[in-house]
C-alpha positions as a Markdown table, in Angstrom:
| # | Residue | x | y | z |
|---|---|---|---|---|
| 1 | Met | 24.2 | -26.5 | -16.7 |
| 2 | Asp | 23.4 | -24.1 | -13.9 |
| 3 | Asp | 25.2 | -25.2 | -10.8 |
| 4 | Phe | 22.5 | -23.5 | -8.7 |
| 5 | Ala | 19.5 | -25.0 | -10.6 |
| 6 | His | 18.7 | -27.2 | -7.6 |
| 7 | Leu | 18.1 | -24.1 | -5.5 |
| 8 | Ala | 15.3 | -22.8 | -7.7 |
| 9 | Pro | 12.5 | -24.9 | -6.0 |
| 10 | Leu | 13.8 | -23.6 | -2.6 |
| 11 | Arg | 13.6 | -20.0 | -3.9 |
| 12 | Arg | 10.1 | -20.5 | -5.2 |
| 13 | Glu | 9.0 | -22.0 | -1.9 |
| 14 | Ser | 10.6 | -19.2 | 0.0 |
| 15 | Asp | 9.0 | -16.6 | -2.3 |
| 16 | Ala | 5.6 | -18.2 | -1.9 |
| 17 | Ala | 5.9 | -18.2 | 1.9 |
| 18 | Asp | 6.9 | -14.6 | 1.9 |
| 19 | Leu | 4.1 | -13.6 | -0.4 |
| 20 | Ala | 1.6 | -15.3 | 1.9 |
| 21 | Arg | 3.1 | -13.5 | 4.8 |
| 22 | Ala | 3.0 | -10.1 | 3.1 |
| 23 | Leu | -0.6 | -10.6 | 2.0 |
| 24 | Ala | -1.6 | -11.5 | 5.6 |
| 25 | Phe | 0.3 | -8.4 | 6.8 |
| 26 | Leu | -1.7 | -6.2 | 4.4 |
| 27 | Arg | -4.9 | -7.8 | 5.4 |
| 28 | Gly | -4.2 | -7.5 | 9.1 |
| 29 | Phe | -3.1 | -3.9 | 8.8 |
| 30 | Ala | -6.3 | -2.9 | 7.2 |
| 31 | Arg | -8.5 | -4.8 | 9.7 |
| 32 | Arg | -6.7 | -3.6 | 12.8 |
| 33 | Arg | -7.2 | 0.1 | 11.9 |
| 34 | Ala | -10.8 | -0.3 | 10.7 |
| 35 | Pro | -13.5 | 0.9 | 13.2 |
| 36 | Arg | -15.9 | -1.6 | 11.6 |
| 37 | Glu | -15.8 | -4.7 | 9.5 |
| 38 | Val | -18.5 | -6.7 | 7.9 |
| 39 | Pro | -18.2 | -10.3 | 6.7 |
| 40 | Val | -18.5 | -10.7 | 2.9 |
| 41 | Pro | -18.1 | -13.7 | 0.5 |
| 42 | Gly | -14.4 | -14.6 | 0.5 |
| 43 | Gly | -13.4 | -12.1 | 3.1 |
| 44 | Val | -14.5 | -8.9 | 4.9 |
| 45 | Ala | -15.3 | -5.3 | 4.2 |
| 46 | Val | -13.5 | -2.6 | 6.2 |
| 47 | Leu | -15.4 | 0.6 | 6.9 |
| 48 | Asp | -14.7 | 4.0 | 8.4 |
| 49 | Glu | -17.6 | 6.4 | 8.6 |
| 50 | Arg | -15.3 | 9.3 | 9.4 |
| 51 | Tyr | -13.8 | 9.1 | 5.9 |
| 52 | Pro | -16.5 | 7.9 | 3.6 |
| 53 | Gly | -14.7 | 9.2 | 0.5 |
| 54 | Ser | -11.5 | 7.2 | 1.3 |
| 55 | Tyr | -11.2 | 4.2 | -1.0 |
| 56 | Asp | -8.5 | 2.6 | 1.3 |
| 57 | Asp | -10.6 | 2.9 | 4.4 |
| 58 | Asn | -13.9 | 1.6 | 2.8 |
| 59 | Arg | -13.4 | -1.5 | 0.6 |
| 60 | Leu | -13.8 | -5.2 | 0.4 |
| 61 | Leu | -10.9 | -7.5 | 1.1 |
| 62 | Val | -11.2 | -10.8 | -0.6 |
| 63 | Trp | -8.7 | -13.6 | -0.2 |
| 64 | Glu | -10.8 | -16.8 | -0.3 |
| 65 | Pro | -12.5 | -18.2 | -3.4 |
| 66 | Ala | -16.0 | -16.9 | -3.8 |
| 67 | Glu | -18.6 | -16.4 | -6.6 |
| 68 | Pro | -17.9 | -13.1 | -8.4 |
| 69 | Ala | -21.6 | -12.3 | -8.6 |
| 70 | Glu | -21.9 | -12.7 | -4.8 |
| 71 | Val | -18.9 | -10.4 | -4.2 |
| 72 | Leu | -20.4 | -7.8 | -6.6 |
| 73 | Arg | -23.7 | -8.0 | -4.7 |
| 74 | Ala | -21.9 | -7.6 | -1.4 |
| 75 | Ala | -20.0 | -4.5 | -2.6 |
| 76 | Asp | -23.2 | -2.8 | -3.6 |
| 77 | Glu | -24.8 | -3.7 | -0.3 |
| 78 | Val | -21.9 | -2.9 | 2.1 |
| 79 | Leu | -20.7 | 0.2 | 0.3 |
| 80 | Ala | -24.2 | 1.5 | -0.4 |
| 81 | Gly | -23.5 | 4.7 | 1.5 |
| 82 | Arg | -20.3 | 5.4 | -0.5 |
| 83 | Ala | -19.8 | 7.0 | -3.9 |
| 84 | His | -17.4 | 4.2 | -4.9 |
| 85 | Arg | -17.1 | 0.5 | -5.0 |
| 86 | Leu | -13.7 | -1.1 | -4.4 |
| 87 | Val | -12.8 | -4.7 | -4.1 |
| 88 | Ala | -9.1 | -5.7 | -3.2 |
| 89 | Val | -8.3 | -9.2 | -4.1 |
| 90 | Ala | -5.2 | -11.0 | -2.7 |
| 91 | Gly | -3.6 | -13.4 | -5.0 |
| 92 | Asp | -3.1 | -13.5 | -8.8 |
| 93 | Arg | -5.2 | -16.5 | -9.6 |
| 94 | Leu | -8.2 | -15.3 | -7.7 |
| 95 | Gly | -7.9 | -11.8 | -9.2 |
| 96 | Glu | -7.7 | -13.1 | -12.7 |
| 97 | Ala | -10.8 | -15.3 | -12.1 |
| 98 | Phe | -12.8 | -12.3 | -10.9 |
| 99 | Ala | -11.7 | -10.0 | -13.8 |
| 100 | Pro | -14.3 | -10.9 | -16.5 |
| 101 | Ala | -17.3 | -10.5 | -14.2 |
| 102 | Phe | -16.1 | -7.2 | -12.7 |
| 103 | Ala | -15.3 | -5.8 | -16.2 |
| 104 | Arg | -18.9 | -6.6 | -17.3 |
| 105 | Ala | -20.1 | -4.8 | -14.1 |
| 106 | Gly | -18.2 | -1.6 | -15.1 |
| 107 | Tyr | -15.2 | -1.9 | -12.8 |
| 108 | Ala | -11.8 | -0.7 | -13.7 |
| 109 | His | -9.0 | -3.3 | -13.0 |
| 110 | Glu | -5.6 | -2.5 | -11.6 |
| 111 | Thr | -2.7 | -4.8 | -10.7 |
| 112 | Asp | -0.1 | -4.2 | -8.0 |
| 113 | Leu | 3.2 | -6.0 | -7.4 |
| 114 | Val | 4.2 | -7.3 | -4.0 |
| 115 | Met | 8.0 | -6.9 | -3.9 |
| 116 | Ala | 10.3 | -8.2 | -1.2 |
| 117 | Phe | 13.8 | -6.8 | -0.4 |
| 118 | Arg | 16.4 | -9.3 | -1.5 |
| 119 | Gly | 19.4 | -7.0 | -1.4 |
| 120 | Ala | 22.0 | -6.2 | 1.2 |
| 121 | Val | 20.8 | -3.8 | 3.9 |
| 122 | Pro | 22.9 | -0.6 | 3.7 |
| 123 | Glu | 25.3 | 0.1 | 6.4 |
| 124 | Asp | 25.2 | 3.4 | 8.3 |
| 125 | Pro | 23.1 | 5.4 | 5.9 |
| 126 | Pro | 22.1 | 9.0 | 6.9 |
| 127 | Pro | 19.0 | 8.6 | 9.0 |
| 128 | Ala | 15.6 | 9.8 | 7.8 |
| 129 | Glu | 13.9 | 12.4 | 10.0 |
| 130 | Pro | 10.9 | 11.4 | 12.1 |
| 131 | Leu | 7.8 | 13.4 | 11.1 |
| 132 | Glu | 5.2 | 14.5 | 13.5 |
| 133 | Leu | 1.6 | 13.9 | 12.5 |
| 134 | Ala | 0.7 | 17.6 | 12.6 |
| 135 | Glu | 3.4 | 18.4 | 9.9 |
| 136 | Leu | 2.5 | 15.3 | 7.9 |
| 137 | Val | -1.2 | 16.2 | 7.8 |
| 138 | Glu | -0.3 | 19.7 | 6.4 |
| 139 | Val | 2.0 | 18.2 | 3.8 |
| 140 | Leu | -0.7 | 15.7 | 2.8 |
| 141 | Arg | -3.3 | 18.5 | 2.5 |
| 142 | Arg | -0.9 | 20.2 | 0.1 |
| 143 | Asp | -0.2 | 17.1 | -2.0 |
| 144 | Trp | -3.9 | 16.1 | -2.2 |
| 145 | Arg | -4.8 | 19.7 | -3.2 |
| 146 | Arg | -2.2 | 19.5 | -6.0 |
| 147 | Ser | -3.6 | 16.1 | -7.2 |
| 148 | Leu | -7.3 | 17.0 | -6.9 |
| 149 | Pro | -7.7 | 20.8 | -7.5 |
| 150 | Glu | -11.4 | 20.5 | -8.3 |
| 151 | Val | -12.6 | 18.9 | -5.0 |
| 152 | Gly | -13.7 | 20.7 | -1.9 |
| 153 | Asp | -11.7 | 21.5 | 1.3 |
| 154 | Glu | -13.7 | 18.9 | 3.3 |
| 155 | Val | -12.7 | 16.1 | 1.0 |
| 156 | Ile | -9.1 | 17.2 | 1.0 |
| 157 | Asp | -9.1 | 17.4 | 4.8 |
| 158 | Gly | -10.5 | 13.9 | 5.1 |
| 159 | Leu | -7.9 | 12.5 | 2.7 |
| 160 | Ala | -5.1 | 14.1 | 4.7 |
| 161 | Arg | -6.4 | 13.4 | 8.2 |
| 162 | Arg | -7.1 | 9.6 | 7.6 |
| 163 | Val | -3.3 | 9.1 | 8.1 |
| 164 | Glu | -4.0 | 9.6 | 11.9 |
| 165 | Asn | -5.7 | 6.2 | 11.9 |
| 166 | Arg | -2.7 | 4.3 | 10.5 |
| 167 | Val | -1.1 | 4.1 | 13.9 |
| 168 | Ala | -3.6 | 1.4 | 14.8 |
| 169 | Gly | -2.5 | -0.8 | 12.0 |
| 170 | Ala | 0.8 | -2.2 | 13.4 |
| 171 | Asp | 2.9 | -2.5 | 16.5 |
| 172 | Leu | 5.1 | 0.3 | 15.1 |
| 173 | Val | 4.0 | 2.9 | 12.6 |
| 174 | Ala | 6.6 | 5.5 | 11.8 |
| 175 | Phe | 6.5 | 8.4 | 9.4 |
| 176 | Arg | 9.8 | 9.4 | 8.0 |
| 177 | Gly | 11.1 | 12.1 | 5.6 |
| 178 | Val | 14.2 | 13.7 | 4.1 |
| 179 | Arg | 14.5 | 17.5 | 3.5 |
| 180 | Ala | 15.9 | 19.6 | 0.8 |
| 181 | Pro | 18.8 | 21.9 | 1.6 |
| 182 | Gly | 16.3 | 24.8 | 2.1 |
| 183 | Gly | 14.6 | 22.8 | 4.9 |
| 184 | Glu | 11.3 | 21.9 | 3.1 |
| 185 | Leu | 10.2 | 18.3 | 3.1 |
| 186 | Ala | 11.4 | 16.7 | -0.1 |
| 187 | Ala | 10.3 | 13.1 | 0.3 |
| 188 | Arg | 8.3 | 11.1 | 2.8 |
| 189 | Ala | 7.2 | 7.5 | 3.4 |
| 190 | Asp | 5.7 | 5.3 | 6.1 |
| 191 | Leu | 7.3 | 2.3 | 7.8 |
| 192 | Tyr | 5.1 | -0.4 | 9.4 |
| 193 | Leu | 6.5 | -3.1 | 11.6 |
| 194 | His | 4.4 | -6.0 | 13.0 |
| 195 | Gly | 5.1 | -9.6 | 13.8 |
| 196 | Gly | 8.6 | -9.7 | 12.3 |
| 197 | Val | 7.4 | -8.1 | 9.0 |
| 198 | Ala | 8.1 | -4.6 | 7.7 |
| 199 | Gln | 6.3 | -2.7 | 5.0 |
| 200 | Ile | 7.4 | 0.5 | 3.4 |
| 201 | Glu | 4.4 | 2.4 | 2.1 |
| 202 | Asp | 3.3 | 5.7 | 0.7 |
| 203 | Val | 6.6 | 6.7 | -0.8 |
| 204 | His | 6.3 | 10.2 | -2.3 |
| 205 | Thr | 8.6 | 12.9 | -3.5 |
| 206 | Ala | 7.3 | 16.4 | -4.0 |
| 207 | Glu | 7.2 | 17.3 | -7.7 |
| 208 | Glu | 9.6 | 20.2 | -7.3 |
| 209 | His | 12.2 | 18.0 | -5.6 |
| 210 | Arg | 12.2 | 15.0 | -8.0 |
| 211 | Gly | 15.3 | 13.7 | -9.7 |
| 212 | Arg | 17.7 | 14.7 | -6.9 |
| 213 | Gly | 18.1 | 11.4 | -5.1 |
| 214 | His | 15.8 | 12.2 | -2.2 |
| 215 | Ala | 13.7 | 9.0 | -2.6 |
| 216 | Arg | 16.8 | 6.8 | -2.8 |
| 217 | Ala | 18.2 | 8.4 | 0.4 |
| 218 | Leu | 14.9 | 7.9 | 2.2 |
| 219 | Leu | 14.5 | 4.3 | 1.1 |
| 220 | Thr | 18.0 | 3.5 | 2.1 |
| 221 | Ala | 17.4 | 4.9 | 5.5 |
| 222 | Leu | 14.2 | 2.9 | 5.9 |
| 223 | Leu | 15.8 | -0.3 | 4.9 |
| 224 | Ala | 18.5 | 0.2 | 7.5 |
| 225 | Glu | 15.8 | 1.0 | 10.1 |
| 226 | Ala | 13.9 | -2.2 | 9.2 |
| 227 | Ala | 17.0 | -4.3 | 9.1 |
| 228 | Gly | 15.9 | -6.6 | 12.0 |
| 229 | Ala | 12.7 | -7.7 | 10.3 |
| 230 | Glu | 12.4 | -11.2 | 8.8 |
| 231 | Leu | 10.7 | -9.8 | 5.7 |
| 232 | Ile | 10.7 | -6.3 | 4.2 |
| 233 | Phe | 8.3 | -5.6 | 1.4 |
| 234 | Leu | 6.4 | -2.9 | -0.4 |
| 235 | Val | 3.6 | -2.7 | -3.0 |
| 236 | Ala | 4.1 | -1.1 | -6.4 |
| 237 | Asp | 1.8 | -0.3 | -9.3 |
| 238 | Ala | 2.5 | -2.9 | -12.0 |
| 239 | Ala | 1.9 | -0.3 | -14.7 |
| 240 | Asp | 4.1 | 2.5 | -13.3 |
| 241 | Trp | 7.8 | 3.3 | -13.3 |
| 242 | Pro | 8.6 | 3.2 | -9.5 |
| 243 | Lys | 8.6 | -0.6 | -9.6 |
| 244 | Asp | 11.8 | -0.4 | -11.7 |
| 245 | Phe | 13.3 | 2.0 | -9.2 |
| 246 | Tyr | 12.6 | -0.4 | -6.4 |
| 247 | Ala | 14.1 | -3.3 | -8.4 |
| 248 | Arg | 17.3 | -1.3 | -8.7 |
| 249 | Leu | 17.4 | -0.9 | -4.9 |
| 250 | Gly | 17.1 | -4.7 | -4.5 |
| 251 | Phe | 13.4 | -5.5 | -4.4 |
| 252 | Ala | 12.1 | -8.5 | -6.2 |
| 253 | Val | 8.6 | -9.4 | -7.3 |
| 254 | Leu | 6.9 | -12.1 | -5.2 |
| 255 | Gly | 3.4 | -11.9 | -6.8 |
| 256 | Arg | 0.5 | -9.8 | -7.7 |
| 257 | Thr | -2.7 | -8.4 | -6.2 |
| 258 | His | -5.7 | -7.1 | -8.0 |
| 259 | Ser | -8.1 | -4.3 | -7.3 |
| 260 | Phe | -11.5 | -3.5 | -8.9 |
| 261 | Leu | -12.9 | 0.0 | -8.7 |
| 262 | Arg | -16.1 | 1.6 | -9.8 |
| 263 | Ala | -16.3 | 5.3 | -8.9 |
């Protein structure tokens, strides 16, 4: 018999509380940085007219039960001036309930994992380098151009410059990076701190610098920087390999979120 079996309910209760806190953090971050929001069934829509092509800045956030047909109608109405429709649903049960109706309406369905750090915070790792917004915007332009070679410069510029609005999302928004021996930026990530919660977001290693430990060094530095937080979490694509990398660093899955996109 497992001597620690009696602790399982406590772990589940702790994980549920941390999941709720992480989901509230994500929702609050999106709403604080949004210039405009509109009530919709089950939640709100966040909108930013400066970046109409940005999915992240123009979407519905749904976290309360609602009729899928009403949410679909609201997406068409509120995002009528956009070329996309995106509905982000917090919570696994709610997302699964929405899935059939959204599939019939032509939406693609993706699932993300909310992962909390459950390991030991590293001691005295090499610090990550603070990145100034001007340099970060230029790096983002480069990375988006590589990902979307067919789109115009105006779109690329909007995708890069929207990072400037992230500073409104939390009490502390920090951009960090590590450099290759030649001095070029090899890996970058964001760190958000608000109300005792820390999120690590937008972890990216330049293609030419992958496989050399830069992401591990960066994540280790960010974990040390966020060590005073009551909860450290990140969000990972459930269908992609980084989730396994994060698990090896000490992150554990708390739950899932769902997103529905028609573009």
